[in-house]
Tab-separated table of C-alpha atoms in Angstrom:
chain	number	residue	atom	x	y	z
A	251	UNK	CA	0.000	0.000	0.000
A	252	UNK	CA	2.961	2.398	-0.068
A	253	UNK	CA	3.283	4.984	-2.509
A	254	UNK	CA	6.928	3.986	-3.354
A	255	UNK	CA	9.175	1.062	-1.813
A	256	UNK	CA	12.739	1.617	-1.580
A	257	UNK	CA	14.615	-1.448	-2.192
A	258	UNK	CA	18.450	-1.464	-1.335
A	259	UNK	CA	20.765	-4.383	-2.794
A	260	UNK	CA	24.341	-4.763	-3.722
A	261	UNK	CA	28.020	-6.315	-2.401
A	262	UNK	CA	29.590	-6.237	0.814
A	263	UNK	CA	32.552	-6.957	2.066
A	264	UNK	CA	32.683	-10.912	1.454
A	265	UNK	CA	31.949	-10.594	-2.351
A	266	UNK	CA	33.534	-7.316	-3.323
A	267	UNK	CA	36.894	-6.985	-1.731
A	268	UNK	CA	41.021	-7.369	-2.122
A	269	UNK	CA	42.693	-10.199	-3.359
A	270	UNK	CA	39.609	-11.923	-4.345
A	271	UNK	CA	38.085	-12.210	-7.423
A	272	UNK	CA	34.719	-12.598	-8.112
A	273	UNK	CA	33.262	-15.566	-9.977
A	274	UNK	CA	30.799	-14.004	-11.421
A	275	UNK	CA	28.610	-10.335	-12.264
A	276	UNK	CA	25.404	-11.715	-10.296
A	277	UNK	CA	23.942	-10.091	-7.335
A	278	UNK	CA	24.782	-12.793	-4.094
A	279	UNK	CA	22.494	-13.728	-1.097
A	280	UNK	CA	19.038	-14.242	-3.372
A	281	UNK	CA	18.675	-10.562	-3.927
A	282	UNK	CA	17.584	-11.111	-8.001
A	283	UNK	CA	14.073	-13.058	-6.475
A	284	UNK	CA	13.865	-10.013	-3.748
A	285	UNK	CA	13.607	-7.495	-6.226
A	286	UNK	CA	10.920	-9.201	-8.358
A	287	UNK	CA	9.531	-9.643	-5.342
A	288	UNK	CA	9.385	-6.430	-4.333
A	289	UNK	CA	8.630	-5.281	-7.534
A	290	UNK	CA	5.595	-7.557	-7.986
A	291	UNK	CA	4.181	-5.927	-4.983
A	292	UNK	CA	4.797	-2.526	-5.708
A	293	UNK	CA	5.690	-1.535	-9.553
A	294	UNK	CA	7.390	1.930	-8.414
A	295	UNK	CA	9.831	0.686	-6.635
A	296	UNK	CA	13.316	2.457	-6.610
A	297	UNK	CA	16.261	0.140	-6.485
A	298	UNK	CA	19.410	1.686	-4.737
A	299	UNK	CA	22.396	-0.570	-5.602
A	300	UNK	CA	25.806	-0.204	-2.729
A	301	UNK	CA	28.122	-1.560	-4.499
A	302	UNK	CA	31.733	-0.240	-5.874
A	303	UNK	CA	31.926	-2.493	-9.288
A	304	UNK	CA	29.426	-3.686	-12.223
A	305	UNK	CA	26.868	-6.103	-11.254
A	306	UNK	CA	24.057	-8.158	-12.915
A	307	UNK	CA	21.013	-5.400	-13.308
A	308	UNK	CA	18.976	-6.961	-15.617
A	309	UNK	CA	16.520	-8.126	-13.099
A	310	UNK	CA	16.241	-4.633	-11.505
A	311	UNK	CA	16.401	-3.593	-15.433
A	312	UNK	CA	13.043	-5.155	-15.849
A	313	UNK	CA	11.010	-4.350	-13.532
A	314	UNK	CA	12.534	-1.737	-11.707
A	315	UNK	CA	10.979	2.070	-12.162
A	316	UNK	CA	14.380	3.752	-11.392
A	317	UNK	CA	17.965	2.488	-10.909
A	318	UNK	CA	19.861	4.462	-8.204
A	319	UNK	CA	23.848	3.887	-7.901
A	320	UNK	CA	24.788	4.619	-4.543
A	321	UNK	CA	28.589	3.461	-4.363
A	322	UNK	CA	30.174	2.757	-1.235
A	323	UNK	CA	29.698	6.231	0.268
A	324	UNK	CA	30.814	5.754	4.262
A	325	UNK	CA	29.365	7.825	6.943
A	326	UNK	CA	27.092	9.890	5.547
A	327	UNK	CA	26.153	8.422	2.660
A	328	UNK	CA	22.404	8.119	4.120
A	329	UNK	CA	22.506	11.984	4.093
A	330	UNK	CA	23.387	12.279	0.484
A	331	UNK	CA	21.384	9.770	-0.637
A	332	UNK	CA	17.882	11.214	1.254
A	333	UNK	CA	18.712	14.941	-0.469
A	334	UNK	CA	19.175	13.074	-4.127
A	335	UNK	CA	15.422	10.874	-3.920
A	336	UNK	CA	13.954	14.005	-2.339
A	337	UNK	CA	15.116	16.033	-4.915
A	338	UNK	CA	17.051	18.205	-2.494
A	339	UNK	CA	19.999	17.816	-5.014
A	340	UNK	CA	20.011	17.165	-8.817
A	341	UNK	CA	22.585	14.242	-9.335
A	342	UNK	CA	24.748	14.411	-11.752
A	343	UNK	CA	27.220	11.548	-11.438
A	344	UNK	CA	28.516	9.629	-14.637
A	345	UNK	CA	29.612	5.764	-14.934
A	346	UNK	CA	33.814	5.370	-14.599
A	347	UNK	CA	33.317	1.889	-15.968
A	348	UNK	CA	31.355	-0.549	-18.390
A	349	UNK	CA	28.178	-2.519	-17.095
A	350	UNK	CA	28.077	-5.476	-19.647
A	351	UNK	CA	25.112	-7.850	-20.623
A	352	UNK	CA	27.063	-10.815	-19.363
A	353	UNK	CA	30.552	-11.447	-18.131
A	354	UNK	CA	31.932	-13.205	-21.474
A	355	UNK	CA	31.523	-9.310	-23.055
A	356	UNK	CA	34.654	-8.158	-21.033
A	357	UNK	CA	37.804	-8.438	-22.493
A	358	UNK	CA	39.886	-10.699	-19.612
A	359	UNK	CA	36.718	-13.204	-20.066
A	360	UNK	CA	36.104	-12.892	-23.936
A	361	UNK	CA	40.392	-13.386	-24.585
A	362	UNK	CA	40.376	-16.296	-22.090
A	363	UNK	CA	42.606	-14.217	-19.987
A	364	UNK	CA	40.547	-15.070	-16.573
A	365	UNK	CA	39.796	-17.303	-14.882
A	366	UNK	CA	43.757	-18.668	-15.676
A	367	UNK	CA	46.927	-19.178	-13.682
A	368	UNK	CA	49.046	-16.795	-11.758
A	369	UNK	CA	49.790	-15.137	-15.101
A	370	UNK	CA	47.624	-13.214	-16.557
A	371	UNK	CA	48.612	-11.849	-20.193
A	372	UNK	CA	47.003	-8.703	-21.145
A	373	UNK	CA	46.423	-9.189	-24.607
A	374	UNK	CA	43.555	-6.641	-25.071
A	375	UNK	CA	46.620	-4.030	-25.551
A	376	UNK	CA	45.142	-0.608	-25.499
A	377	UNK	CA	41.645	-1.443	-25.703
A	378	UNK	CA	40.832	-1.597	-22.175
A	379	UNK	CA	37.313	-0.835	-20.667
A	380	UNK	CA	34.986	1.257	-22.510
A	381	UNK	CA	37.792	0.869	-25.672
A	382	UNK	CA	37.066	-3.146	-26.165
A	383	UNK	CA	33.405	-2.556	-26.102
A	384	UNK	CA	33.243	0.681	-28.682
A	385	UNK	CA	35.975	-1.398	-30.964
A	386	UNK	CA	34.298	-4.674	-30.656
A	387	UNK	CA	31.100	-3.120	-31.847
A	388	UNK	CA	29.994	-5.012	-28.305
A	389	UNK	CA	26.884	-3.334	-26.471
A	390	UNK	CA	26.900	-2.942	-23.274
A	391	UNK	CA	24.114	-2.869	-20.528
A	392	UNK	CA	25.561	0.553	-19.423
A	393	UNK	CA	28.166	2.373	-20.968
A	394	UNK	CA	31.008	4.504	-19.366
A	395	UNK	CA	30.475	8.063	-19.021
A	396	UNK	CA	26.371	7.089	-18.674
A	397	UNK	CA	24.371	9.123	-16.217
A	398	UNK	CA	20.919	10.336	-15.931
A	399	UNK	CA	19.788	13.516	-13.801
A	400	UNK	CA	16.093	15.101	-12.928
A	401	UNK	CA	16.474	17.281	-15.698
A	402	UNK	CA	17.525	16.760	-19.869
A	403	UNK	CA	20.250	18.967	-21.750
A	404	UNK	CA	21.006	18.996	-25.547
A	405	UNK	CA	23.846	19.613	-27.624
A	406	UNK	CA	24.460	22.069	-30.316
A	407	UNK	CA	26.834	21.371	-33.167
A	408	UNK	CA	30.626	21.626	-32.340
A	409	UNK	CA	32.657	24.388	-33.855
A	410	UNK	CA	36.390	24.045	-34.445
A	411	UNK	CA	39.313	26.768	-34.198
A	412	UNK	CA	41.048	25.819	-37.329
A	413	UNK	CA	40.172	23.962	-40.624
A	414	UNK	CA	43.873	22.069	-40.683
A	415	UNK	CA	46.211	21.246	-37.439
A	416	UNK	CA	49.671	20.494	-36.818
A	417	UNK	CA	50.818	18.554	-34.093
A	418	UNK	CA	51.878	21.307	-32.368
A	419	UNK	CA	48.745	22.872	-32.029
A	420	UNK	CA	45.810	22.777	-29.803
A	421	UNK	CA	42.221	22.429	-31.197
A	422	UNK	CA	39.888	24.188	-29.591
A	423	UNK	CA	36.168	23.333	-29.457
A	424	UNK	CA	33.143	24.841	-28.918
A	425	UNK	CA	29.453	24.284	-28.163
A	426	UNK	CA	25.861	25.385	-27.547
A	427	UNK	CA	24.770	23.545	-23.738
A	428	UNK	CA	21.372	23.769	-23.543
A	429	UNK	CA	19.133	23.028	-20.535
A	430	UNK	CA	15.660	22.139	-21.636
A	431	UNK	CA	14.243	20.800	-18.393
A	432	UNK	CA	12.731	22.066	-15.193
A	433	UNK	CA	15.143	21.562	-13.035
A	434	UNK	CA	19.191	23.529	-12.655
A	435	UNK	CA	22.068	20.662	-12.923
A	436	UNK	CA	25.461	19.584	-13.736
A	437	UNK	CA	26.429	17.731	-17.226
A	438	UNK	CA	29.459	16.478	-17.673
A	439	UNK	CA	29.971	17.390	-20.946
A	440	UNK	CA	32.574	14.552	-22.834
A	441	UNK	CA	34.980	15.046	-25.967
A	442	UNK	CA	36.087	11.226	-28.029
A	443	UNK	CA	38.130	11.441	-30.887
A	444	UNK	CA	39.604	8.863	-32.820
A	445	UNK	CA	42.665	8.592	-35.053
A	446	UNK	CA	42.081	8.353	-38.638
A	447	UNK	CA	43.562	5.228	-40.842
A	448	UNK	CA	46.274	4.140	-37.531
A	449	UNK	CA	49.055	2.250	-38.154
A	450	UNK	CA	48.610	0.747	-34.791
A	451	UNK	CA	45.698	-0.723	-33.582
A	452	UNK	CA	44.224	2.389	-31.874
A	453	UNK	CA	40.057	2.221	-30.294
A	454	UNK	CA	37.585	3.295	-32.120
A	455	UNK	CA	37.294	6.129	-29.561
A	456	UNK	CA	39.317	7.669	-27.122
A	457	UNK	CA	37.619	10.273	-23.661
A	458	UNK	CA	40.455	13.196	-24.137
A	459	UNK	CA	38.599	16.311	-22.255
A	460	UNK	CA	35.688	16.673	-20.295
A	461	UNK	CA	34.456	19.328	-18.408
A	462	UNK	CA	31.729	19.281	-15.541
A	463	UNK	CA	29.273	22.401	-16.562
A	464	UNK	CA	26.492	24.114	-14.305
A	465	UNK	CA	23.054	25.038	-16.213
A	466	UNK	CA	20.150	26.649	-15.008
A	467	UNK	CA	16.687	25.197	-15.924
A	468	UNK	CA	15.559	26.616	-19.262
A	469	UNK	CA	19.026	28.405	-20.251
A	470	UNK	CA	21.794	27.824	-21.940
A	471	UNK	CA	25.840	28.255	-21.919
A	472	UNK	CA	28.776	27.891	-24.368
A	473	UNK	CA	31.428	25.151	-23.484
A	474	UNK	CA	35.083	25.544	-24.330
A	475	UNK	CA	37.364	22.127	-24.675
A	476	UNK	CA	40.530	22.280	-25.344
A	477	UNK	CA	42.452	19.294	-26.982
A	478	UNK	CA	46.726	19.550	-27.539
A	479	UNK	CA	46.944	17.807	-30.465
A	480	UNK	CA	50.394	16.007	-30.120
């Protein structure tokens, strides 16, 4: 009969710690048949997940109404948490890592890499995290840099300093930010270039600026990246 049901799962400290490594992405204990559950019994039910690194959400993907990441955040992480789902604060936090659909995705599992021996061979190279997914062509559940807020911002087209760059120059870039919701908030705002025709293997897509930018509801501002090109 409650308006909303608040359902918190994740790791602790006997699944997600040092010098152990996890079997598996799946959420321990019996928490997947909690939050259907839950979920069955109330259909706007916000799941808050504690955890520090990627598990299993497609349970809470399905029947979930909102997805709340909540880290390990000590001593006053109740605090912050209460001013974010009473809208107290507008969050703004983006992912530092890939959420895949299933383990075999990731590039130690997909190159046979883990579970092995005491060596471990890194033969991904340079396409490590978000890099093996984006050069795979391999979708994931969540992507790195993902991150939702209470309130929605577009993106004009770029402009660029110069037509032609040397590698001793720095290309500037530049931007309409636009917020068209309701409510002020952060974006973190995030530049990927690639290298054209490489005669290394080189991602598909590399994160070389970002900037964290404050908008007020219903305005605008310009954003200025700058990217060394060397």
């Amino acid at each position: 009969r409650a308006d909303i049901a608040l359902l918190f799962i994740g790791n602790n400290r006997e699944v997600e710690t040092e010098n152990s490594d996890r079997k598996n992405l799946n959420l321990p204990f019996g928490q997947d048949a909690l939050i259907k559950a839950v979920c069955a019994a109330n259909p706007n039910t916000i799941v808050v997940v504690v955890a520090g690194a990627p598990v299993n959400m497609h349970v809470a993907d399905s029947c979930a109404s909102t997805i709340l990441w909540s880290w390990f955040n000590g001593s006053q992480a109740g605090y912050a948490l209460a001013d974010v789902l009473l809208g107290k604060i507008n969050p703004s936090g983006k992912l530092p890592f890939t959420i895949p659909v299933k383990l075999n995705d990731s590039p130690a599992h997909a190159l046979g890499t883990f579970p092995g021996n005491e060596k471990a061979v890194y033969s991904e190279g340079i396409l490590v995290g978000y890099r093996w997914f984006d050069t795979k062509n391999i979708a994931p559940a969540y992507c790195f840099g993902y991150g939702l807020s209470y309130t929605d911002f577009s993106y004009g087209e770029p402009n660029i300093n110069k037509p032609v760059y040397t590698r001793k120059d720095t290309a500037i870039i530049t931007f309409n930010l636009s917020n068209t919701g309701e409510y002020d908030g952060y974006e973190t705002v995030q530049l990927y270039v690639k290298e054209m025709n490489p005669k290394i293997t080189r991602p598909a897509k590399e994160l070389k600026a970002f900037k964290k930018m404050f908008v007020t509801a219903c305005n605008d501002t310009t954003v200025t990246l700058e990217l060394p090109v060397a």
